[in-house]
Structure formats: C-alpha cells, structure tokens
Amino acid sequence: NAGVTQTPKFQVLKTGQSMTLQCAQDMNHEYMSWYRQDPGMGLRLIHYSVGAGITDQGEVPNGYNVSRSTTEDFPLRLLSAAPSQTSVYFCASGGGSYEQYFGPGTRLTVT
Amino acid sequence: SQQGEEDPQALSIQEGENATMNCSYKTSINNLQWYRQNSGRGLVHLILIRSNEREKHSGRLRVTLDTSKKSSSLLITASRAADTASYFCATPRISSGSARQLTFGSGTQLTVLP
C-alpha cells in the first residue's frame, strides 16, 4: 500500500493564482482531513471529511475549498492565493481507530 | 486555539539517555495521541492513550496520562540518534463532536547527540 500520497511536493504561486493540492489514500479510510503547519507551530485543521460527499470546516477554513467525490481522493483548492497561505500542507486519513495517517506534505510558497 | 501544549520546546540529550516530554491540555478528552515528525516529513503516529488509562507502553515509549491535572508525558528510554525529531501531542478539538478532528501542540524538538 502507498498509504497517503500528496502532489505536488513543492509549489510556488503568485498572489491571486489558484491551484489544487492533491491527496489520495489507498487504505479505504472514511475520514480524511487537511492541515497546515507554519514554522514553529503545530498543525491546524483546515477542512475534513467523514465520507464521500460529506465535508466540513475545521479551524482555519477561509481561502480554501474541498470536495470528496470518492473515498480515495480529497483535493484542497486555494481559490486566490495570498502570502499568508505560505505553509506546509498535510493530508491525513483515518479508519476505524482514532489514529491518523499523514502524507509527506506539500510545501507551498506564495509570493 | 490550541488544546495541547508541549514542554519543553527543545530538548538535547546524549545517546543512551532518557527523554521526557510533557503535554498539557485544557478540556476533558477521551483520548490523547503522540506523533513524531522527522525533519521535512509527515507525522507518524506513535501511541494513543485513552482517558481511562493511566499508563501505556510501546517498545521504548512510555506514555502517562493524568486527567485530573490535564497532562500527559512521553518517555523515550535509551534514546538513539534516530529518535531526533519533533514530537507532538494531539487531542480532540474542543468544539468538535468527533475525536478524529485533532488539535496539535507546537511540539518538542528532540535532538539526540551521538
């Protein structure tokens, strides 16, 4: 199993551009989520999904959209990138237990 | 707002020594988890302790939970250079009805010197 995969690994955007961060998992997990990690800080929850067709907001949802059309995929869309969205983004999934499995992260810089 | 907070922020020890990290949280929880993050990588789950447990072991890891003090500790025994990483405690979000939505502290950066 590949676990949780994220693409791209690195991305540089100009202010105002939009893009989609991809996340996929092959563990048939119902629960998936997106976090951002800023320097010297822990992770903050952006959006989450408890199953296909169901999404909800986390702690810092502004400026981001998500959708969950399949169990496997949970893309994160930046609508109009801002320098404040420069961060490392992690996707995670979880099954029957509370344990979360994290992807390797996408390092995003907005200039 | 952050639910959990680790202490110390940074810890440097010699290989073979024990490392202890602490986590304090604010509200009632039904479980607490510890994760490790190697530099430039994603988080890896280490151990989960439930609110009705006081202590749990996994290999060289020992986790304690004191719900009366709202605190937890992670002990790594006989540390190795490969244990160098950031360690985070995670608890269910305060406003969330689901224990799967986690709040993380800012972490303890552990450096194990060979």
Short mmCIF file of C-alpha atoms in Angstrom, two decimals, chain A residues 31 35 37 40-43 45 48 57-59 90 94-100 102-104, chain B residues 1-2 30-31 33 35 37 40-43 45 48 50 88 93 99-102 104-106:
data_model
loop_
_atom_site.label_atom_id
_atom_site.label_comp_id
_atom_site.label_asym_id
_atom_site.label_seq_id
_atom_site.Cartn_x
_atom_site.Cartn_y
_atom_site.Cartn_z
CA TYR A 31 -12.12 10.03 7.37
CA TYR A 35 -3.86 20.55 8.00
CA GLN A 37 1.82 23.71 9.54
CA GLY A 40 7.46 26.52 14.99
CA MET A 41 3.81 25.64 15.27
CA GLY A 42 1.71 22.55 15.41
CA LEU A 43 -0.79 21.59 12.77
CA LEU A 45 -7.10 21.78 10.79
CA TYR A 48 -12.21 17.46 6.94
CA GLN A 57 -14.83 23.22 8.04
CA GLY A 58 -12.00 22.99 10.52
CA GLU A 59 -10.20 25.66 12.49
CA PHE A 90 -0.54 17.84 5.19
CA GLY A 94 -8.16 7.63 9.44
CA GLY A 95 -10.09 4.38 9.63
CA GLY A 96 -11.80 2.58 12.49
CA SER A 97 -9.41 3.81 15.17
CA TYR A 98 -8.52 7.37 16.14
CA GLU A 99 -5.02 7.02 14.65
CA GLN A 100 -4.34 9.33 11.72
CA PHE A 102 -0.31 11.54 7.28
CA GLY A 103 1.02 12.21 3.81
CA PRO A 104 4.51 13.60 3.17
CA SER B 1 -6.95 27.95 19.83
CA GLN B 2 -4.54 25.18 20.78
CA ASN B 30 -11.46 10.75 25.64
CA ASN B 31 -8.01 10.06 24.26
CA GLN B 33 -2.15 10.77 20.97
CA TYR B 35 3.07 11.79 16.97
CA GLN B 37 7.75 14.26 12.79
CA GLY B 40 10.73 17.61 6.24
CA ARG B 41 8.39 14.65 6.63
CA GLY B 42 4.80 13.94 7.59
CA LEU B 43 3.69 12.97 11.08
CA HIS B 45 1.51 8.05 14.94
CA LEU B 48 -2.72 6.54 21.81
CA ARG B 50 -7.47 6.55 26.41
CA PHE B 88 3.58 16.42 19.15
CA ARG B 93 -10.75 19.55 19.07
CA ALA B 99 -12.42 12.57 18.32
CA ARG B 100 -10.83 12.27 14.88
CA GLN B 101 -10.51 16.04 14.46
CA LEU B 102 -7.25 16.75 16.21
CA PHE B 104 -1.86 19.72 17.97
CA GLY B 105 0.56 21.48 20.26
CA SER B 106 3.59 23.30 18.91
#
